[in-house]
Amino acid sequence: MTQLTPVLSAHWDEADSFTIAGYRRHGGYTAIEKALAMEPDAVIQLVKDSGLRGRGGAGFPTGMKWGFIPQGDGKEHYLVVNADESEPGTCKDVPLMMANPHVLVEGVIIASYAIRANYAFIYVRGEVTHVVRRLQAAISEAYAAGHLGKNIHGKGYDLELVLHVGAGAYICGEETALLDSLEGFRGQPRLRPPFPAIAGLYARPTVVNNVESIASVPSIVNNGAEWFQSMGTEKSKGYTLYSLSGHVANPGQFEAPLGITLRELLEYAGGIRAGHQLKFWTPGGSSTPIFTQANLDTPLDYEGVAAAGSMLGTKALQVFDETTCVVRAVLRWTEFYKHESCGKCTPCREGTWWLVQILRDLEAGKGTAADLDKLLDIVDNIAGRSFCALADGAASPIISSLKHFREEYMQHLNQGGCPFDPAASTLFATAGSR
Amino acid sequence: MTPEQALVEVEMITCIIDGFEVTVPKGTLVIRAAEKLGIQIPRFCDHPLLSPAGACRQCLVDIEINGRAFPKPQASCTIPVETGMIVKTQLTSPVAEKAQKGIMELLLINHPLDCPVCDKGGECPLQNQAMSSGRGESRYEGVKRTFEKPVAISSQVLLDRERCVLCARCTRFSDQIAGDPFITLNERGALQQVGIYEKDPFESYYSGNTVQICPVGALTGASYRFRSRPFDLVSTPSACEHCASGCAMRTDVRRGKTLRRLAGEDAAVNEEWNCDKGRWAFKYISSKERIASPLVRGTDGELHEASWPEALAAAAAGLKGKRVGVLVGGRATVEDAYGYSKFARVALSTNDIDFRARAHSDEETSFLSAVALGLTTTYADIDRADKVVLLGFEPEDESPIVFLRIFKQVRKRSLPVLTVAAFASRGSKKMKATLLPVVAGNEAAVIAGISELTSRSVILVGERLSESVGALSAAKALADSTGAKLAWIPRRAGERGALDVGAISTLLPGGRPVSDPAARVDLAAAWGVDSLPTSSGRTTAQILAAAESKELDAVVIGGVDPLDISAQALGQLLNTFVLSLEISHSAVTAIADVVLPVAAVAEKSGTFLDWEGRARAFDKAIPDSLTRSDVRILSMLADEIGAAINLPTVAATAREIQSLDKWDGATVAFAPVSDGSAPKVSGSEAVLASHRLLLDLGTLQNGEANLAGTARSATANISQGRAATLGVAEGDLVQISTQRGSVTVPAHITEMDDSSVWIPRNSEGSQAIANLGNVSGEVVTVVKA
Amino acid sequence: MAFSTDQLAIMDSIIARYPKSRSAIMPLLHYVQSLAGYVTAEGIEAIAEKLSLATAEVTAVSTFYTQYQSEPVGEYHVGICTNTLCAVMGGDAIYEAVSEHLGIENHGVTPDGKVSLERIECNAACDYAPVVMANWEFYDNQTVQSVKDLVDGARNGNPPAPTRGPSTLRTWKENSAVLAGLPDGLAGEGVSAGEPSKLGLKISRGNS
């Protein structure tokens, strides 16, 4: 049984964990002291050595990303933290920033120092007011304590950190859309190349990292690359936050080494809610192809999940039991992608519009088996044809649900409607409090 | 190696597309490399002059580089070719073909089936590519998106959002090319749509280009909507008559009537753009005021229709053996101006000829004779410039394509622009120009203070610089001392050509100085005449003064509005015989003794020279017109007078101009004039400045209300200091007056000298000459109205 | 509504946070919402003026993001998550019941202007499903009854406190000011983390 390894969440049960005092009590802001004593390149090397990979979904090696920033180019560099957590099922960065914003701030300072940035931004989604408050307070405390601003810790390093609050757009989680948004434009993805490492924010070299990735950095600096390497699997090193939600007895956050399985996590979470069985689940948010019972023992690391035909994504495990209609679930996700499509490219804009109409018909039991093939053919004209990965995400639940649950779609068509009782899948059905 | 050579030596890349090898300059996009092979990849958002968007995804192709294939099809409009690249388009890749068919199906699911009533039908990229790359039948069974339609985003452009494929060509054009981001993509996802901010319509001087580049019928011109089908139109390549930018154009005519005009393509000049005046101001041709037949003033004092022989005889009687001046106007073609030039010298034995129907000076005459003709600056020099200096010149208003060219470099590489002007115009602000604020009259001193120019700098001198004493001299001195390239950019299309063919007192055709006996002999020989007049001729102002004082007996007048010259001009003509060659009834025809109707540009062939001196030849767009070019009428008249000029047709005239060698003898020397200065003012007095806005009361804009609807309204621009003294806030009415009259318009407070006031020269409610009797440099009184 | 000198000065201070002024467009729109409750024409014009942009460019941005409202919302803007997981867990039932209870549809506002309703997408609190947001504060593990109590309280001027948030629910405008980057000093209120957030930690502590 894989043991849980709370690092980021280690002190979330303390009433003042979000304050600078609470953070310092457990060694907060000692990592910057160490990092500022190192050459920036040595910090990059340390993070490379740790094997830390991006926790925002793509899993790109963080140190390598930092290493792409051209040095000595005489240009401003920027660090931008992607705190626009909006992928359905994903709920790790928001509690992290609420309970311990300082670990993110400290990570920002170290990362900015490493890439020689004197300006950093945290782009946080706008729909989480209290998280915004906590970040504002943490940044202001860090300035007051001399961790930010001019001549940090007397080491001659300057850093300004600005909190930028979004305003409701899932697409801004896509790093180039985020940069356009931060520059004051509509959050639509940019052409690549140039990549952000060469021409990112204000056309300057820019690193965009996920909250959890940056928040992991202080622990690596404090404990060393080997410590981090000691956790996880061959190519997926370290600990990470797994978020369990849905029809489990006790949903929540579980910090564990990469490679833990759903079976193990379910054990920690008290299993599927009483009297029910697992039907399908997402390994890393709604954009990752759904898994079933068959994947209970799939190692939840980048390689393991990919080998099983999905993606680790954000480790957002949304668990659904047998009361859930898969067509309804997929329709709702498709409506989400339609709502969040930025509109820039044809396949995503028009495709999600069309898919929603088809799925509504299918859920209502209208159509024939041929419509399922048509649906797959249309998805084939959308996935891999769009400007960014949003439409690929929209295709995932459709393709994977048809792979695993084609029969259930047919059931809708055969009986002219949805065979499920939506009330049965609500939490109130268990709690009996309707 | 010079910087120019460095620019030329571009690395060449070879790649393979559909099995064919093609070699193109590094940086060429795959879609463009394919074009070079004649392989047409379907596309909507792609446009060679706009930055790539990759939005429509119609141009997906399969690509591999050095054996490594991209996992999915790529947008060929966003990817530059690379060595070792193998591209498979829809012609050789089933994946690309299916991808393109899939995109086309998606583009059509929400597109209305209104092609039969859509202006674009018949020339629509969506229609055409749906035929070439689409499915026979749609599988879409859902509900189509609908919007309220059409929405007037300005008085001249209409938007049908449900036809829009959201390619963002229009929004990119407005932002990147015109610098007028007044239309944007709004909302998002399936509801994304082109729109304006409710209170600020799409009033860009260049808005018509968006209609032209829209790949569907989403943007249409209000004046053309539902008027015609493309296949009923006869198209003729033409040149724009509105300014000296030199746009290539296309004129589309149905049954003898111009229905629309489009920007033509000329990479060296207007690329693929034009301004809204060039596109939409053509209704003057079909005005009710057009003159249908010759007119002769009878003994009753009224004009009466006359036959051509009758009218020519009356005209000849008024001119033969008389002392005559010739006012050509600034809109004549090269051939017509040549006709006036030769007619004056041969049939009238005079050098009293001038094409300047505007404020002018002797200093300018010298500048034009000695300097302007020899200038070689071109658009390409702007592309290469390290700095552009604007003197008495507002490019957005006075030569809009010059503006686009400068703006392109400002956007691309932050080309520094310096402008000597009363205030920073909207165009100047878009160019991020550094303003050297000047009080009209002080230009020479300000110009003398300009430094840090190099041989790559370009000084663009507008015709208005002649209004300030010593300013042209200062401009020339600046160019001489720095090696900067100098250009003279007149506002009207005909001035540069008229100068070339000697429609001015000091020069004969080809730059031959009137004062040079050898030049006269040379030309006389070519013309087959014994001699040419030797006396130094008069300028426009001098001709008018001589007419008034009866030192001249008659004046021949081409297309001239006397109020463009001075408040007195018309009155000065009352005591002489006036022969008017005009297209429409005007202030001049009202007092003329004989009126001879001439052809408008669309009805004739001819040539303009743009400001660079580049020939812009055009054909008759309306083939069955009975009107005749000025030169042909002048030739008939010369015959009637008995001093033939032998210019029976435009073509014959063009041949004769061609056959005249350029003068390679001595040229006249420039006679510099020392600096003038602005008058001193105090209290409510101010020094007047003005220029003509692109869209104003100009007669060639007559009859096009939709265009006029987008004209910038008149303001009186004053400094913060003056506003405070007057107790005037932005938008409050102020009155500017002289002894002659006044203008009352809203105040606009802007950065300028406290002693200046600026108004538009010829806009609704603000006509400098008519209302104030002056255009610049004069003392006016400014009070709160 | 014209903006006061103080308000214009606040706009300047927001702009000053950024290396390039245009970046301030989003906080400025939040700020306009904190003053007017929604994105007004005056707000768009003022931002355009401040940032030297065309009004169309500001409109293009304000209409892209769903938090910017083109019409006034309620003093308490209630968002019910109906993305898949919350919907399945009870969000759909809550939405239906509350919509009927208030007599308003998606994006509707009660006639008293107190409460507006919106179906919202995933708000990153799936382990607390079903989730409801009021003025973008968390109301976790909701039921039909708890949300009826929330909106009734809001209409009576006495809404219950957020689950993870300040001790009292602030108004739409007040919270918009926080999003504009104008702190209200309430960061110290509320829990560090809710129970599900601490579950793994607690199990781990129990094990060690």
PDB file of C-alpha atoms in Angstrom, chain B residues 175 180-189 192 195-200, chain C residues 40-42 44-45 53-61 63-66:
ATOM      1  CA  ASP B 175      -6.018  46.862 -36.342  1.00  0.00           C
ATOM      2  CA  ASP B 180      -8.360  51.687 -36.487  1.00  0.00           C
ATOM      3  CA  PRO B 181      -9.417  48.885 -34.129  1.00  0.00           C
ATOM      4  CA  PHE B 182     -13.052  49.972 -34.179  1.00  0.00           C
ATOM      5  CA  ILE B 183     -14.342  46.547 -35.140  1.00  0.00           C
ATOM      6  CA  THR B 184     -13.422  43.621 -32.960  1.00  0.00           C
ATOM      7  CA  LEU B 185     -14.394  40.057 -32.279  1.00  0.00           C
ATOM      8  CA  ASN B 186     -16.783  40.138 -29.356  1.00  0.00           C
ATOM      9  CA  GLU B 187     -18.335  37.477 -27.134  1.00  0.00           C
ATOM     10  CA  ARG B 188     -16.814  34.024 -27.482  1.00  0.00           C
ATOM     11  CA  GLY B 189     -17.316  30.461 -28.621  1.00  0.00           C
ATOM     12  CA  GLN B 192     -18.325  35.056 -31.124  1.00  0.00           C
ATOM     13  CA  GLY B 195     -18.940  44.066 -33.634  1.00  0.00           C
ATOM     14  CA  ILE B 196     -18.346  47.675 -32.767  1.00  0.00           C
ATOM     15  CA  TYR B 197     -18.740  49.537 -29.513  1.00  0.00           C
ATOM     16  CA  GLU B 198     -22.317  50.708 -29.731  1.00  0.00           C
ATOM     17  CA  LYS B 199     -21.541  54.408 -29.697  1.00  0.00           C
ATOM     18  CA  ASP B 200     -18.438  54.333 -31.889  1.00  0.00           C
TER      19      ASP B 200
ATOM     20  CA  THR C  40     -21.404  50.139 -17.845  1.00  0.00           C
ATOM     21  CA  ALA C  41     -20.878  52.192 -20.977  1.00  0.00           C
ATOM     22  CA  GLU C  42     -19.211  54.848 -18.828  1.00  0.00           C
ATOM     23  CA  ILE C  44     -15.880  51.032 -20.941  1.00  0.00           C
ATOM     24  CA  GLU C  45     -15.315  54.589 -22.073  1.00  0.00           C
ATOM     25  CA  LEU C  53      -7.612  51.988 -26.465  1.00  0.00           C
ATOM     26  CA  ALA C  54     -10.592  52.077 -28.776  1.00  0.00           C
ATOM     27  CA  THR C  55     -13.857  51.430 -26.961  1.00  0.00           C
ATOM     28  CA  ALA C  56     -14.322  48.437 -29.260  1.00  0.00           C
ATOM     29  CA  GLU C  57     -11.150  46.904 -27.889  1.00  0.00           C
ATOM     30  CA  VAL C  58     -12.436  47.176 -24.335  1.00  0.00           C
ATOM     31  CA  THR C  59     -15.793  45.728 -25.375  1.00  0.00           C
ATOM     32  CA  ALA C  60     -14.032  42.822 -27.061  1.00  0.00           C
ATOM     33  CA  VAL C  61     -12.390  41.954 -23.754  1.00  0.00           C
ATOM     34  CA  THR C  63     -17.643  40.328 -23.528  1.00  0.00           C
ATOM     35  CA  PHE C  64     -15.137  37.485 -23.596  1.00  0.00           C
ATOM     36  CA  TYR C  65     -15.083  36.758 -19.868  1.00  0.00           C
ATOM     37  CA  THR C  66     -18.184  35.450 -18.146  1.00  0.00           C
TER      38      THR C  66
END
